CSV table of C-alpha atoms in Angstrom, one decimal:
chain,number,residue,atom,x,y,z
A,1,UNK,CA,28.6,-11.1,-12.7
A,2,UNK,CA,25.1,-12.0,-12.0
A,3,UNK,CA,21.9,-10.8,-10.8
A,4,UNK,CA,19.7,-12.3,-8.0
A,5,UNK,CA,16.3,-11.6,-9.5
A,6,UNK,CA,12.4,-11.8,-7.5
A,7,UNK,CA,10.6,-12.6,-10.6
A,8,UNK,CA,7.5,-10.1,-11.3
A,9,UNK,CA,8.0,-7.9,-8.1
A,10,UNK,CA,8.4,-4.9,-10.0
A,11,UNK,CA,11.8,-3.7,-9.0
A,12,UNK,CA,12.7,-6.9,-10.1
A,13,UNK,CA,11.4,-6.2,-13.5
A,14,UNK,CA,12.2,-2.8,-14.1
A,15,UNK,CA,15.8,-4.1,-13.9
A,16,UNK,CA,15.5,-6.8,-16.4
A,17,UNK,CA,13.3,-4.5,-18.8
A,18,UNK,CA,16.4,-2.0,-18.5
A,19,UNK,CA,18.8,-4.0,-19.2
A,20,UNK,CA,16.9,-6.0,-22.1
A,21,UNK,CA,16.7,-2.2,-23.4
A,22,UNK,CA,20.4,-2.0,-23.4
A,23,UNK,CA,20.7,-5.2,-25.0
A,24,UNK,CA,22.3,-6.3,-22.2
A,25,UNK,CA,22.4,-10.4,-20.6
A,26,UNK,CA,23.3,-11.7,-17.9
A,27,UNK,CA,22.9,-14.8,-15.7
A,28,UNK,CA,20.0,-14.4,-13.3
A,29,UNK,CA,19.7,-16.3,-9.9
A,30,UNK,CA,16.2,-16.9,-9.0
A,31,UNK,CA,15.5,-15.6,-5.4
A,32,UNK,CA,12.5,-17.4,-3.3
A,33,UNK,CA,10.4,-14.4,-2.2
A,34,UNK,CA,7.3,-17.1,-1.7
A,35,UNK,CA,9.3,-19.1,1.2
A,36,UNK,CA,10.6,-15.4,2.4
A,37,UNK,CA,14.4,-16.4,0.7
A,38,UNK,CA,15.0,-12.4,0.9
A,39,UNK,CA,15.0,-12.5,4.9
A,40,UNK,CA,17.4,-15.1,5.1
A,41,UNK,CA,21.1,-14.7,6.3
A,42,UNK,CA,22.7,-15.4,3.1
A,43,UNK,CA,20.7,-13.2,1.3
A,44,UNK,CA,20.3,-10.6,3.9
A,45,UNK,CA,24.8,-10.9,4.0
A,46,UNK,CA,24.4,-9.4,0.4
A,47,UNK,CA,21.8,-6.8,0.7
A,48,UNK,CA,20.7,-6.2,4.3
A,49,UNK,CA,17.6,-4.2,3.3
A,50,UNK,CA,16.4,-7.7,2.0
A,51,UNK,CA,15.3,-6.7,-1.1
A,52,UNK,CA,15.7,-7.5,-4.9
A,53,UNK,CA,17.5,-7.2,-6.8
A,54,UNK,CA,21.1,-7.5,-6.5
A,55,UNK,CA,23.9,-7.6,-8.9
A,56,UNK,CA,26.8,-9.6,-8.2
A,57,UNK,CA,29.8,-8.3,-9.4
A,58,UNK,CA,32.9,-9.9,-10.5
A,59,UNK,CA,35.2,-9.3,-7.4
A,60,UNK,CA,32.1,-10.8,-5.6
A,61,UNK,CA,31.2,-7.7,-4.0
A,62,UNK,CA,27.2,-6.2,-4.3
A,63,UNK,CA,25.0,-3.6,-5.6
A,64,UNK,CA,21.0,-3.3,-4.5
A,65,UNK,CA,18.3,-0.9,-5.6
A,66,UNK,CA,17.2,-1.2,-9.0
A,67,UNK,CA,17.8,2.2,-10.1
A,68,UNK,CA,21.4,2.0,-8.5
A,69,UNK,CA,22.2,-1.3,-10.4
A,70,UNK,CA,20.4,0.3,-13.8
A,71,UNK,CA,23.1,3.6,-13.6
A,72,UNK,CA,25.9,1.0,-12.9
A,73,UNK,CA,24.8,-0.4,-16.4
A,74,UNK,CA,24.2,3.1,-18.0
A,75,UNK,CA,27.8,4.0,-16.6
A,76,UNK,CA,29.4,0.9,-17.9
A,77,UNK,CA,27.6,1.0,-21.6
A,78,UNK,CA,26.3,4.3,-22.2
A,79,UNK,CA,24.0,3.4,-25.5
A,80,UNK,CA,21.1,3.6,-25.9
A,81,UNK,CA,21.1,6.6,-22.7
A,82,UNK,CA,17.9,5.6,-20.9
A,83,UNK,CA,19.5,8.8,-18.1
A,84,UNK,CA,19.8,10.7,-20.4
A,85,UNK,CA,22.5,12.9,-22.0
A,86,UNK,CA,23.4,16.8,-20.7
A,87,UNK,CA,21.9,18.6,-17.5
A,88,UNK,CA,18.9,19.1,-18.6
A,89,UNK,CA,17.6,16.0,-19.8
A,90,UNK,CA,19.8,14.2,-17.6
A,91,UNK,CA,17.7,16.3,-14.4
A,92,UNK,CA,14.2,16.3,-16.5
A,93,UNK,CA,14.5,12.4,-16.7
A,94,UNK,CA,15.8,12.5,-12.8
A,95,UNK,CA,12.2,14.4,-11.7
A,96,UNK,CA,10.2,12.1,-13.2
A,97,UNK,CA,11.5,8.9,-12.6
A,98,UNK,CA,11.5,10.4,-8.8
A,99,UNK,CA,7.5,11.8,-8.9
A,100,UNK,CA,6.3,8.5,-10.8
A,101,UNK,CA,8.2,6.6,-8.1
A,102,UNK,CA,7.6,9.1,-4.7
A,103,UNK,CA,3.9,9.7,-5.7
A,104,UNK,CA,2.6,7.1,-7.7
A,105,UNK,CA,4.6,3.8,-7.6
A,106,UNK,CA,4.8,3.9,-3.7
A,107,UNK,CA,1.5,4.8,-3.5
A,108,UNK,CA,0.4,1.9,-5.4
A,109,UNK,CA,2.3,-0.2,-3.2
A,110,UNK,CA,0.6,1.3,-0.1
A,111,UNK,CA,-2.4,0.3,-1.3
A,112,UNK,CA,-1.5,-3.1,-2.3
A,113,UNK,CA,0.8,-4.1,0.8
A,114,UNK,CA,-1.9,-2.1,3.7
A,115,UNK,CA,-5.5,-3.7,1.6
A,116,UNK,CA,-4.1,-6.6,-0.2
A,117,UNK,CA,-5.1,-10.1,2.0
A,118,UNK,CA,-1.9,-11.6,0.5
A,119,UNK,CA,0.4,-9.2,2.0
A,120,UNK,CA,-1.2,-9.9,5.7
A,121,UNK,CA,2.1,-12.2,6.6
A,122,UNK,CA,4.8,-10.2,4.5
A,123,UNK,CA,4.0,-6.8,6.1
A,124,UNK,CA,3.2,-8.2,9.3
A,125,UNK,CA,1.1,-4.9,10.3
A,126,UNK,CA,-1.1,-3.9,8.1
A,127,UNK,CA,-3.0,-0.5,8.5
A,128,UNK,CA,-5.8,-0.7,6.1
A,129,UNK,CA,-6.8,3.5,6.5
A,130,UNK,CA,-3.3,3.7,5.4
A,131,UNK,CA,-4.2,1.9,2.0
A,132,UNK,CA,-7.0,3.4,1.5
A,133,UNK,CA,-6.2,7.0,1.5
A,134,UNK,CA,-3.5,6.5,-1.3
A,135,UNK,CA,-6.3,5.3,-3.7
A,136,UNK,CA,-7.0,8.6,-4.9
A,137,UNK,CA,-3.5,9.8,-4.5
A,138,UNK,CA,-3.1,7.0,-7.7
A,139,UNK,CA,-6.2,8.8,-9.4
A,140,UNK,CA,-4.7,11.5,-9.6
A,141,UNK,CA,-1.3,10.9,-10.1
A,142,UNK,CA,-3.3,8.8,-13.4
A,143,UNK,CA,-5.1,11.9,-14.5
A,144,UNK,CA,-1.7,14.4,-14.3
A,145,UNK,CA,0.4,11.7,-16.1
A,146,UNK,CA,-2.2,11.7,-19.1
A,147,UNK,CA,-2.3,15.2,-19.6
A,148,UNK,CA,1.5,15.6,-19.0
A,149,UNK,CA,1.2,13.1,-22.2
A,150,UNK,CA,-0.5,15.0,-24.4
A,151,UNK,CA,2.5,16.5,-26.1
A,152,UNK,CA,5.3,14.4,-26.0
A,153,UNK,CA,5.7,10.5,-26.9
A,154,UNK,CA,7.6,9.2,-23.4
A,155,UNK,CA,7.9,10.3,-20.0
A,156,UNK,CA,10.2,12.8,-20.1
A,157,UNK,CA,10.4,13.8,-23.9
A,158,UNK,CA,11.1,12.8,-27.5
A,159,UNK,CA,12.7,9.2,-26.2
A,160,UNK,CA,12.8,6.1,-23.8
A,161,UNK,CA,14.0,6.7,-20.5
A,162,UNK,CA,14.2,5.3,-17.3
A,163,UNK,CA,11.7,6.6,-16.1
A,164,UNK,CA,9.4,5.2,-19.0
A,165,UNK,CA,10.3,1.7,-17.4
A,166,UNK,CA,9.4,3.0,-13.8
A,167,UNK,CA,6.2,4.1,-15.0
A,168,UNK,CA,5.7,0.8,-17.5
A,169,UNK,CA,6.1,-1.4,-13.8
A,170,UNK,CA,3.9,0.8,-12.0
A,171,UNK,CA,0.9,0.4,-14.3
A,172,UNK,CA,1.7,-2.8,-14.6
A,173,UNK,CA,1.6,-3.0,-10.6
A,174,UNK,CA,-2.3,-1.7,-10.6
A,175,UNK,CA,-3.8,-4.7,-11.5
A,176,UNK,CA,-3.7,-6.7,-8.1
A,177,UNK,CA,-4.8,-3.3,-6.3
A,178,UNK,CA,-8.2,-3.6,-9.2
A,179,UNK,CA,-7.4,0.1,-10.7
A,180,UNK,CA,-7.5,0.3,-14.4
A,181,UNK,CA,-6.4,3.6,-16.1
A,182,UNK,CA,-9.6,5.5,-17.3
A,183,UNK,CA,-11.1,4.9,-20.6
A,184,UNK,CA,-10.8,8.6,-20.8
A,185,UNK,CA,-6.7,8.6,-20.7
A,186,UNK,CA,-5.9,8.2,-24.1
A,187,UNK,CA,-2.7,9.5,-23.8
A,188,UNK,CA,-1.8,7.5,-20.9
A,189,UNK,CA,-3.4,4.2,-22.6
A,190,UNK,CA,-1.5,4.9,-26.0
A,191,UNK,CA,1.6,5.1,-24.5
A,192,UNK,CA,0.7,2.2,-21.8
A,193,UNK,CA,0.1,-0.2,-25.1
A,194,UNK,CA,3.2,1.0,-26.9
A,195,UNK,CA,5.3,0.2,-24.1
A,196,UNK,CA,3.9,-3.5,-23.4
A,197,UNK,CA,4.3,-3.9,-27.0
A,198,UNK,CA,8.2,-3.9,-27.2
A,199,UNK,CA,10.3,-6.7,-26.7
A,200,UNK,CA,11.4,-5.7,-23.5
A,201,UNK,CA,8.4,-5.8,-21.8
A,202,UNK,CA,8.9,-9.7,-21.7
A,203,UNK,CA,11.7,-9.9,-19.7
B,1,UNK,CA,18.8,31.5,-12.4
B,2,UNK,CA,17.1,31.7,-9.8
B,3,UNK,CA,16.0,29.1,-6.9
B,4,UNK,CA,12.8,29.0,-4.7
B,5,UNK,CA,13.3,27.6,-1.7
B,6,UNK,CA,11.3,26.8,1.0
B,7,UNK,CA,13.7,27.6,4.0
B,8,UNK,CA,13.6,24.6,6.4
B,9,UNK,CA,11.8,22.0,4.7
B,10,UNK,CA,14.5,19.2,4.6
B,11,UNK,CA,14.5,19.0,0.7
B,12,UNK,CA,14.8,22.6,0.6
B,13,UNK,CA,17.9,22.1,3.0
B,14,UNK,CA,19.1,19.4,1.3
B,15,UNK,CA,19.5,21.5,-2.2
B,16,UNK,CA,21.2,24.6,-0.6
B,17,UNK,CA,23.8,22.4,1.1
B,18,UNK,CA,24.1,20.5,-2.0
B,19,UNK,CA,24.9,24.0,-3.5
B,20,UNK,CA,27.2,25.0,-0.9
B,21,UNK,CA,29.3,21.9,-0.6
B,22,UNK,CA,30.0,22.8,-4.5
B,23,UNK,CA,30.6,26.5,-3.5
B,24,UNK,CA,27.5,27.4,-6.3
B,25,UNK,CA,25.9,30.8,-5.3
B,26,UNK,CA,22.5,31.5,-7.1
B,27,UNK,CA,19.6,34.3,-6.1
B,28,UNK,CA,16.7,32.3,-3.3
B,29,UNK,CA,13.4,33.1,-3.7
B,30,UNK,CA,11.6,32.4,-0.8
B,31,UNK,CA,8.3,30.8,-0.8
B,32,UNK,CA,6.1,31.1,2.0
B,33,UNK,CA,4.5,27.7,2.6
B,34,UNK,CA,3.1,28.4,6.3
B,35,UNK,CA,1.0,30.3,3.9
B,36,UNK,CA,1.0,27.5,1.7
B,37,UNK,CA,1.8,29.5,-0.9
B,38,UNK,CA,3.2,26.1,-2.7
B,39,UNK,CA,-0.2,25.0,-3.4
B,40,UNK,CA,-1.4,28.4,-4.9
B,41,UNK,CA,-2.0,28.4,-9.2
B,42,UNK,CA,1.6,30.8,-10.0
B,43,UNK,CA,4.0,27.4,-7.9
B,44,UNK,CA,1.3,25.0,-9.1
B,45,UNK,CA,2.4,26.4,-12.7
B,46,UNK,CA,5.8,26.1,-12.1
B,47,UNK,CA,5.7,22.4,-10.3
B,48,UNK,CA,2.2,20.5,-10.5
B,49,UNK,CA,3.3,18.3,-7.8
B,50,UNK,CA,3.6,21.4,-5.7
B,51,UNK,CA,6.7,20.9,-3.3
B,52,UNK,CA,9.7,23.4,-3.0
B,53,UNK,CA,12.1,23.5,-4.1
B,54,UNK,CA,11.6,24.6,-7.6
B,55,UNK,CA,14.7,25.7,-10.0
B,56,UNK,CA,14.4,28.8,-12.7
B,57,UNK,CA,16.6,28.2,-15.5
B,58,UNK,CA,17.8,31.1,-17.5
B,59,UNK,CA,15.2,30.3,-20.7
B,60,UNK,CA,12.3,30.1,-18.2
B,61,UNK,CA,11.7,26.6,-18.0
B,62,UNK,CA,11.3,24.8,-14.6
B,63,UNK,CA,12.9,21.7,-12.9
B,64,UNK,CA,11.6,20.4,-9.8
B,65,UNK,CA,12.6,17.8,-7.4
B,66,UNK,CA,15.8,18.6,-4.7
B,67,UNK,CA,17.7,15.7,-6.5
B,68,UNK,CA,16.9,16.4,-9.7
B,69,UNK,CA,18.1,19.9,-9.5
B,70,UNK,CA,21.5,18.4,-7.4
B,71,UNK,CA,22.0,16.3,-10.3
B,72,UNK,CA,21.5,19.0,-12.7
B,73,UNK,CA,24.4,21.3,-11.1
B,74,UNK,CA,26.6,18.1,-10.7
B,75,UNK,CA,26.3,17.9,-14.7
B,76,UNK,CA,27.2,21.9,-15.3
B,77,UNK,CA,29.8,21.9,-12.8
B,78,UNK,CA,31.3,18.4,-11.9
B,79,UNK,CA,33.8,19.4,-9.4
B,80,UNK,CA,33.6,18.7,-6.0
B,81,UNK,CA,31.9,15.2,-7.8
B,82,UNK,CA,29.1,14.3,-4.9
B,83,UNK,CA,27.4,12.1,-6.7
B,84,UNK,CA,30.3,10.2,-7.9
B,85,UNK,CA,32.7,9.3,-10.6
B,86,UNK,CA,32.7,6.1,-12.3
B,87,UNK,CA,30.5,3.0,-12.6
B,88,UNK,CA,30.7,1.6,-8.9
B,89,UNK,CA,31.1,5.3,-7.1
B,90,UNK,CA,28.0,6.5,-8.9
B,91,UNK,CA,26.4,3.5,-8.5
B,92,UNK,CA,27.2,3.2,-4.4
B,93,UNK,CA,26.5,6.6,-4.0
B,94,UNK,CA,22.7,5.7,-5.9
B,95,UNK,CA,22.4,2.5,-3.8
B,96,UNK,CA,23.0,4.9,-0.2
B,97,UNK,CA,21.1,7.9,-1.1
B,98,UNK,CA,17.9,5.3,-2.0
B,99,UNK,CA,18.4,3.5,1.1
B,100,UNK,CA,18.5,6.9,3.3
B,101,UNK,CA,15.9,8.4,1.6
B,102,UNK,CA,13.4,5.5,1.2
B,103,UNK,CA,13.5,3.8,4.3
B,104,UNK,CA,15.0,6.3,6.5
B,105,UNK,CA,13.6,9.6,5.2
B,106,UNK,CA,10.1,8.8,4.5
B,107,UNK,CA,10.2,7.2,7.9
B,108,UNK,CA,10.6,10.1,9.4
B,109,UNK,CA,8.6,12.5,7.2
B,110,UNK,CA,5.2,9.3,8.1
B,111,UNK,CA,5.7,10.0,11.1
B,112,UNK,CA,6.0,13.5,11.5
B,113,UNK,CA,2.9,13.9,8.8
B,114,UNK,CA,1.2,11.6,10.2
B,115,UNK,CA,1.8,12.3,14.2
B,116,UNK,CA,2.4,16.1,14.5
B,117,UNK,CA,-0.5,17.8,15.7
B,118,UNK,CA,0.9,21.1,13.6
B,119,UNK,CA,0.7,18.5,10.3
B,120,UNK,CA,-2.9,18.2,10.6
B,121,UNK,CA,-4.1,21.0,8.4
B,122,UNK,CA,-1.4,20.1,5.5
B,123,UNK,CA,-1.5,16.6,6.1
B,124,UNK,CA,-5.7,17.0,5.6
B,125,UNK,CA,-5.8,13.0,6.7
B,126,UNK,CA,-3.9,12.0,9.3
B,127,UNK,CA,-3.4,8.5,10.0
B,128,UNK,CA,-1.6,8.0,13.6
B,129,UNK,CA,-1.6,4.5,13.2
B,130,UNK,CA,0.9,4.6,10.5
B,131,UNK,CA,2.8,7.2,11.8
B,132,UNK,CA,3.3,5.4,14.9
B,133,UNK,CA,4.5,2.1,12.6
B,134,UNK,CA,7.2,3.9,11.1
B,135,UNK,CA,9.1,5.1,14.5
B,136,UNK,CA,10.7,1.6,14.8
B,137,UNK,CA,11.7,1.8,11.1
B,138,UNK,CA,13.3,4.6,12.0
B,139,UNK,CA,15.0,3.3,15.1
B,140,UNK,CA,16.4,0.0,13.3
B,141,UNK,CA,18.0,2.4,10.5
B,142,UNK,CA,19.9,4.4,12.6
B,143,UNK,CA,21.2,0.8,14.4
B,144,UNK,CA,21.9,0.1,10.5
B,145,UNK,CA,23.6,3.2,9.5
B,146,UNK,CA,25.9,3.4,12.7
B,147,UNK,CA,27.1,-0.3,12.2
B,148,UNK,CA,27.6,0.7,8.2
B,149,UNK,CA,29.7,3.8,9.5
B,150,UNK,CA,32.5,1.6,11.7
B,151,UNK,CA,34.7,1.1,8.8
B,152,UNK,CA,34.6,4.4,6.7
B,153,UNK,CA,34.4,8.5,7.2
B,154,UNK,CA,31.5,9.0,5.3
B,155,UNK,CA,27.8,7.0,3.6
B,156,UNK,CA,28.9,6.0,0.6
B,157,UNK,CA,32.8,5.4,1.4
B,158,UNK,CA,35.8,8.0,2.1
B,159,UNK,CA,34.2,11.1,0.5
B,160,UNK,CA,31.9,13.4,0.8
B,161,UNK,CA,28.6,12.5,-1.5
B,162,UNK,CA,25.1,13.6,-1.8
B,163,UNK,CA,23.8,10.6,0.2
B,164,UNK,CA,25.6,12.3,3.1
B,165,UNK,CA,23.3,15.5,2.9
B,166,UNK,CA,20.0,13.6,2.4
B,167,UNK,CA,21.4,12.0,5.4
B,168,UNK,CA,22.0,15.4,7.6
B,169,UNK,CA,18.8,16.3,6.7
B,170,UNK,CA,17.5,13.7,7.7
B,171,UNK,CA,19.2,13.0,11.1
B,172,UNK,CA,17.8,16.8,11.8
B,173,UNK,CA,14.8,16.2,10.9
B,174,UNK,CA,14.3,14.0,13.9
B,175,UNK,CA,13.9,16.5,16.1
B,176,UNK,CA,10.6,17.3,15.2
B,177,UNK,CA,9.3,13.6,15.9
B,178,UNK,CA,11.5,14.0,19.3
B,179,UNK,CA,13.9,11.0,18.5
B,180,UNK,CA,17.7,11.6,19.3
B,181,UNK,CA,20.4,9.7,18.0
B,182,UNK,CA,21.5,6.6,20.6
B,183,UNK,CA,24.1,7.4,22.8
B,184,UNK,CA,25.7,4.2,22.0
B,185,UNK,CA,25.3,5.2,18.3
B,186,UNK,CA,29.0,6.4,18.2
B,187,UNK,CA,30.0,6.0,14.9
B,188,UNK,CA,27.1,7.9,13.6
B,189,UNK,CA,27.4,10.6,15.9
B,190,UNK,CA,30.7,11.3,15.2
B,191,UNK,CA,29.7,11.2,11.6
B,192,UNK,CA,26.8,13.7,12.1
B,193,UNK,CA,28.6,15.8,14.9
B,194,UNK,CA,31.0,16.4,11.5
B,195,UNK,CA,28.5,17.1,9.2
B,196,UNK,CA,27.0,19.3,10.9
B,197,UNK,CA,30.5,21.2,11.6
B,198,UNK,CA,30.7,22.0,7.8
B,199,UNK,CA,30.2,25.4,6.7
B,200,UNK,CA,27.3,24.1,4.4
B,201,UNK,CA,25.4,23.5,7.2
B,202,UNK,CA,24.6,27.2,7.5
B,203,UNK,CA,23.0,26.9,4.2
């Protein structure tokens, strides 16, 4: 088994940070998203929405989309649950990790792939109103995250979940679109430091 | 228990045929989003991000998000399993319904937003240009998911699963942005020509 990895493109990430949280290793094969390695036949034969990351399992066959490669791991070593355990926290985790990725992560990414110079070649059209009109769609995704903080330690209750790392990548992901999260967003700050401070965030 | 729906929307769909399909009967509550209703302080209380569907459970908490609440009925009543059952199922099943609804779904939903003239009060912004962008996204998905089809029954493999209903939705929801499946498209017409032969398609 082994995963072809894309380095800091956040999917990328948020697989290795889930897996270092299950205290799980295993061989990474770096992909060359620079030299556009992911459009290639070989790689497009393994995953023909040419994304990272994708696990290689042992009967050679392949799995893409982080959060599909994360549950194979959750399925295959349940501990620590970063799903969750039981309906409702298994759903409750479930909503969130889908709002923080539907309305804030790809709205980051719409900024960064429609505004971003360096994304010119990769996206081929860019539609810079496009960009632009998810910038406050980020704001205030920001602002409903640190009040939904205010009362609880992670995401989606009393402990780590998936959708803790979604949200970790996400952050993470503002700072080549130049948006910081408010000095007034305690919560969201507290929690933002806590995360980056565990081993995981490394990998 | 009670669910409120939001009659056509595809998500709204989506959960009802979800419920069907597991042969689940709880009371619909509609919610009137011509009116947008769904935006009002009482749903905004009940989901901040302010779609439909929203779920009532019995202790008066809320869970939103159509998957979320598919995933929670899958955990209180596994059988028919439609999201899966062990590591690779669950984890196929993941990797399809992402694929459909990230690259298929919200290609469809850009451009009907983004196109419609009846979108232009919701939508507030409209930006044509990236409505018009995603119409070939559409186009090379359903090329995708037809060739995908040629060697099994249904999305994810030879059963029924939930990526197959974000799927149906989906394919109906082209209607809207007037595109029809290919005629030469024959796998996935026969696939949808079945779907939509279930009795959960009423729902």
């Amino acid at each position: 088994m082994r995963l072809f990895d894309g380095g800091r493109v956040p999917n990328a990430r948020r697989t290795r940070i889930f897996l270092a949280e299950k205290g799980i290793s295993i061989p990474l094969v770096p992909v060359d998203l620079a030299a556009f390695e992911h459009r290639g036949a070989a790689f497009t034969a393994m995953n023909a929405m040419q994304r990272v990351p994708v696990l290689e399992l042992d009967d050679g066959s392949y799995l893409s989309e982080s959060i599909a490669i994360c549950r194979y791991f959750e399925e295959v070593q349940p501990e620590p649950p970063l799903f969750g355990t039981g309906a409702r926290e298994r759903a409750t985790i479930e909503m969130w990790n889908r709002r923080i990725e539907l309305d804030f992560y790809l709205a980051i990414q719409a900024v960064f792939r429609h505004t971003h110079p360096g994304m010119a070649k990769s996206e081929g059209h860019q539609v810079p109103e496009w960009g632009e009109i998810n910038r406050p769609r980020v704001m205030a995704m920001l602002a409903m995250m640190d009040r939904e903080l205010a009362d609880r330690p992670f995401v989606a209750g009393e402990r780590l979940s998936v959708a803790d790392i979604t949200r970790q990548v996400a952050v993470d992901f503002l700072k080549p679109i130049r948006i910081a999260v408010p000095e007034d967003h305690a919560h969201l700050r507290r929690w933002h430091g806590e995360m980056s401070a565990r081993p995981s965030a490394l990998a």
